[in-house]
mmCIF file of C-alpha atoms in Angstrom:
data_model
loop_
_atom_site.group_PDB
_atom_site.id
_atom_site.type_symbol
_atom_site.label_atom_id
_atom_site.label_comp_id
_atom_site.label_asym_id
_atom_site.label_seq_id
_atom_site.Cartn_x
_atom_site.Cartn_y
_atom_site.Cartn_z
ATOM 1 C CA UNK U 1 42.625 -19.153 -91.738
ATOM 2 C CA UNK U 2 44.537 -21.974 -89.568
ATOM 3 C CA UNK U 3 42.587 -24.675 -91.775
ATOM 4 C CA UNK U 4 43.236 -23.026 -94.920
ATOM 5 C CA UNK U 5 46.663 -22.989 -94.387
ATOM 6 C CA UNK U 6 46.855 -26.417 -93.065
ATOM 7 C CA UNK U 7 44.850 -27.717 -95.824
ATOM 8 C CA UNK U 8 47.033 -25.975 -98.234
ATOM 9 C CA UNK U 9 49.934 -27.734 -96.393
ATOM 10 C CA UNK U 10 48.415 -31.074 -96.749
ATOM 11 C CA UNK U 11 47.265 -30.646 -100.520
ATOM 12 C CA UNK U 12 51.071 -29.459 -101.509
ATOM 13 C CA UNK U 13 52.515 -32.643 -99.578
ATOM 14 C CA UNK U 14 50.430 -35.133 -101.357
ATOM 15 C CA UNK U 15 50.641 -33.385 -104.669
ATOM 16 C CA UNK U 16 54.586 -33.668 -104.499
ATOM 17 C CA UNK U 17 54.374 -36.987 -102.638
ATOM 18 C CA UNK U 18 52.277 -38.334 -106.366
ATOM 19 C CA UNK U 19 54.653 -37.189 -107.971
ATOM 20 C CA UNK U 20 57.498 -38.741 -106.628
ATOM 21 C CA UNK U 21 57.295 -41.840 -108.646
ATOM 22 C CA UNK U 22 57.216 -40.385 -112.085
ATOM 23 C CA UNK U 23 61.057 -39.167 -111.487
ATOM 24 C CA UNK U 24 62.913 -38.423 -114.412
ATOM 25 C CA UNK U 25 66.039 -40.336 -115.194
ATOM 26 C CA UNK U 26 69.106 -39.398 -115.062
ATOM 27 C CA UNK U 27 71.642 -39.847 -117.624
ATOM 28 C CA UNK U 28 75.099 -41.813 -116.192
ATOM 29 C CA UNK U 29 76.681 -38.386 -116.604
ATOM 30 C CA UNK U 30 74.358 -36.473 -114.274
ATOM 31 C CA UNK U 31 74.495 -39.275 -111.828
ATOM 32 C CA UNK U 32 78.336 -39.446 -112.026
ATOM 33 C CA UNK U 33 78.486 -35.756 -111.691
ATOM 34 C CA UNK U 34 76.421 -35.749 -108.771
ATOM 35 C CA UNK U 35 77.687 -38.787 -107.114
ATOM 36 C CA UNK U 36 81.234 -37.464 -107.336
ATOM 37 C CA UNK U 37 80.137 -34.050 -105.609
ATOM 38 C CA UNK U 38 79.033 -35.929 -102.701
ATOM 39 C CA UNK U 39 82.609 -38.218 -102.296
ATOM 40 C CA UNK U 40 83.979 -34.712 -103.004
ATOM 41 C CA UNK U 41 81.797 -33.245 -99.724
ATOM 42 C CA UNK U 42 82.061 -36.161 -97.828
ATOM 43 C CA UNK U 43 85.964 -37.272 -98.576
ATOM 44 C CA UNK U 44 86.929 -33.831 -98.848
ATOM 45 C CA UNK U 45 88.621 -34.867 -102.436
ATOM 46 C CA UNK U 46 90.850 -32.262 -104.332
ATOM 47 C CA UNK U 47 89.342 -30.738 -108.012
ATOM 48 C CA UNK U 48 91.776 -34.022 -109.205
ATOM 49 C CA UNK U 49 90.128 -36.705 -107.532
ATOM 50 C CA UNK U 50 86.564 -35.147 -108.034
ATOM 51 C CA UNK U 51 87.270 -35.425 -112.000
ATOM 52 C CA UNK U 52 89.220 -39.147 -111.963
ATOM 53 C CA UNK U 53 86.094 -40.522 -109.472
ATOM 54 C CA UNK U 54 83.504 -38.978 -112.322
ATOM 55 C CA UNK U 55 85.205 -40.180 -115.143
ATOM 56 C CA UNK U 56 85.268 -43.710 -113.544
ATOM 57 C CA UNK U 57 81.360 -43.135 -112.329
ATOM 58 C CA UNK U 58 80.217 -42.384 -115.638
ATOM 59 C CA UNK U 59 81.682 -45.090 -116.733
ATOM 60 C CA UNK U 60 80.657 -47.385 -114.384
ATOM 61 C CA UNK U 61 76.598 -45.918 -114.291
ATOM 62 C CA UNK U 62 76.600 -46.097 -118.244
ATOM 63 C CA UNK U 63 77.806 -49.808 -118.120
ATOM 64 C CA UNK U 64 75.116 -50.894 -115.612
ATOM 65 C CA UNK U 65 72.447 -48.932 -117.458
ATOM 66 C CA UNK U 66 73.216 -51.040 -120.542
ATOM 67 C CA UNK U 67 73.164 -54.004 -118.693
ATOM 68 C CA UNK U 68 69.595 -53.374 -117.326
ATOM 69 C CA UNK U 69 68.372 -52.492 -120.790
ATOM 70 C CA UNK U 70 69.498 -55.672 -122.134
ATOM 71 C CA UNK U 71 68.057 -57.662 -118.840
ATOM 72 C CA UNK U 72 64.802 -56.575 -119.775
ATOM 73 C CA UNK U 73 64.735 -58.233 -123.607
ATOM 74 C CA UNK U 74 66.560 -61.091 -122.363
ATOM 75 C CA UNK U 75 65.078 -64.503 -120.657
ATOM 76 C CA UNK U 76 65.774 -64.933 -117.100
ATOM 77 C CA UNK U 77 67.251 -68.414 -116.219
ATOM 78 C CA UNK U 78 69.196 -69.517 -113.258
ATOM 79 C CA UNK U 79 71.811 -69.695 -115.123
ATOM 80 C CA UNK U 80 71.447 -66.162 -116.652
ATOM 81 C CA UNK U 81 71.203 -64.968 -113.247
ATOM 82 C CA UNK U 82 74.661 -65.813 -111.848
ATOM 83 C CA UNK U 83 76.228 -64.663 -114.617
ATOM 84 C CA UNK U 84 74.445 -61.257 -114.147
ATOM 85 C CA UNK U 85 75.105 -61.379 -110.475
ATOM 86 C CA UNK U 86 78.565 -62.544 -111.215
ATOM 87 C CA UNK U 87 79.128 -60.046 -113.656
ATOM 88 C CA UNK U 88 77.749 -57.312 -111.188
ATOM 89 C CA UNK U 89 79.997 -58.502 -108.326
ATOM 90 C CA UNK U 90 83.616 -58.377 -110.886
ATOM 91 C CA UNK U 91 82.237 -55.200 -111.498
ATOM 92 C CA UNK U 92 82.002 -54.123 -107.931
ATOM 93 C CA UNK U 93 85.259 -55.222 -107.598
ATOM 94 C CA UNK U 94 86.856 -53.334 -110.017
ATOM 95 C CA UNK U 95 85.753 -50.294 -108.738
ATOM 96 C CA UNK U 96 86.507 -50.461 -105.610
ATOM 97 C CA UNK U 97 90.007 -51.332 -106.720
ATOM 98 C CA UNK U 98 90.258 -48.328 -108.797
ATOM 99 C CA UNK U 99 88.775 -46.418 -106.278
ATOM 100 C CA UNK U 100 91.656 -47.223 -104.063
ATOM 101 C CA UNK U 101 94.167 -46.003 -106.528
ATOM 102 C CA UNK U 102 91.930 -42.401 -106.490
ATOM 103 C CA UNK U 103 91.642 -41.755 -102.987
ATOM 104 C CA UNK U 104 93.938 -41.804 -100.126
ATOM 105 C CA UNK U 105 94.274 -44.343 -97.122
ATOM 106 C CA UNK U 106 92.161 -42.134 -94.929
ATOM 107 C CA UNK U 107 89.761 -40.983 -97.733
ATOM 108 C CA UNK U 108 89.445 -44.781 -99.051
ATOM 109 C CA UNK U 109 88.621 -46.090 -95.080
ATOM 110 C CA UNK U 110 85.557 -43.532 -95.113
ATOM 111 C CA UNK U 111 84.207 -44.509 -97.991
ATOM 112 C CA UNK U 112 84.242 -48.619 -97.140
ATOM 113 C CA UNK U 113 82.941 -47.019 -93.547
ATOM 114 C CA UNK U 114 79.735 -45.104 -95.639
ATOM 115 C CA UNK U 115 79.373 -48.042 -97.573
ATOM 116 C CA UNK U 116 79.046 -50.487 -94.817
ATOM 117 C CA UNK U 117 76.209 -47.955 -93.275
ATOM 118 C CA UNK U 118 74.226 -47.729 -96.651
ATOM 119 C CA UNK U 119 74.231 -51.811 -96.923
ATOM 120 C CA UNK U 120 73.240 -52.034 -93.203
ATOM 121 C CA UNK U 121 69.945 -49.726 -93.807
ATOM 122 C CA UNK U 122 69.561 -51.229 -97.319
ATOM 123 C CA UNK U 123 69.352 -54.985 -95.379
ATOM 124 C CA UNK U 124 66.816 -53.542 -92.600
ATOM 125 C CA UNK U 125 64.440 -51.830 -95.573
ATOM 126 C CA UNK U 126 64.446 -55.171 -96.911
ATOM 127 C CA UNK U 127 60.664 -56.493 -97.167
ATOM 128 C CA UNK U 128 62.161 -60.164 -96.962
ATOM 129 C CA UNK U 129 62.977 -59.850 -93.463
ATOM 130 C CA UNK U 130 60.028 -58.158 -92.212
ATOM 131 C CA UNK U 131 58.144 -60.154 -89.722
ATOM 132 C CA UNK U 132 61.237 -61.773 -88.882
ATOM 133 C CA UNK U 133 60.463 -64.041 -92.247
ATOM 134 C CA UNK U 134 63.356 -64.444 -94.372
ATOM 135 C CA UNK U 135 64.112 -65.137 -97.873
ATOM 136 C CA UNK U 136 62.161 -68.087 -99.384
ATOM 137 C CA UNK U 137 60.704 -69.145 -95.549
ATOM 138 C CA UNK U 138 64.252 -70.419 -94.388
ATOM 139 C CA UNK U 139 64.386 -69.689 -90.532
ATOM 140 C CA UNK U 140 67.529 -69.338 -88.716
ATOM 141 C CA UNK U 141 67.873 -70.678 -85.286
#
C-alpha cells in the first residue's frame, strides 16, 4: 500500500511538473490585478493605492506585451537593441517615479528593498555566471 501511494505521489508530481510549461498567459489586467494584491499584502497599501498601482500596472504590462509582440516580427540589430533596452530602461524609470508619487516614504523604501532582493536572485539564477564563466568569456580579476 506504501508503494502505491508513493507511486501515486510520484506520478501526480511529474504529471503537474509537464505541465508547467504549457502555462496559460495572462492578460496585462490579470497580471496587474494580481501584482497589485501582492504590493497591497506586502506594503500594506490602502483600497486607494491598490487601485492607482493597478491602473499604472496594467498599463505598464500591456505596453511591454506590445513591445514583445512587435520584437518578434522585427529584425534584431545592435542598433535595434539599445533602443529596445533603452526604451525598457525610460520605462523603468517612469514607473518607479510614479510609483513614488503612489506610495509613501516607508511603503516606497520596501519596495526598492524587495526589488533589490528579486535582482540579487535573478543575477545568481543567471546561467552566464555559472562555473564562474561570465558573459561572452570576459574574466574579472
Amino acid at each position: 500500500m506504501k508503494h502505491l501511494i508513493a507511486a501515486s505521489a510520484l506520478l501526480a508530481t511529474l504529471t503537474l511538473s509537464a505541465q508547467k510549461g504549457e502555462r496559460q498567459q495572462l492578460s496585462p489586467e490579470q497580471r496587474a490585478t494580481l501584482k497589485s494584491k501582492e504590493m497591497a499584502l506586502h506594503l500594506d497599501l490602502s483600497e486607494n493605492q491598490q487601485q492607482q498601482v493597478a491602473r499604472l500596472l496594467e498599463a505598464e504590462f500591456a505596453e511591454a506585451r506590445k513591445i514583445r509582440e512587435s520584437q518578434k516580427a522585427s529584425d534584431k540589430s545592435e542598433i535595434d537593441r539599445f533602443e529596445r533596452r533603452n526604451a525598457q530602461l525610460n520605462r523603468q524609470l517612469a514607473l518607479k517615479a510614479e510609483l513614488k508619487n503612489i506610495l509613501n516614504d516607508e511603503q516606497y523604501e520596501r519596495w526598492q528593498k524587495h526589488q533589490h532582493r528579486k535582482m540579487a536572485q535573478r543575477r545568481n539564477r543567471s546561467p552566464h555566471k555559472r562555473d564562474g564563466h561570465h558573459r561572452r568569456g570576459q574574466h574579472r580579476g
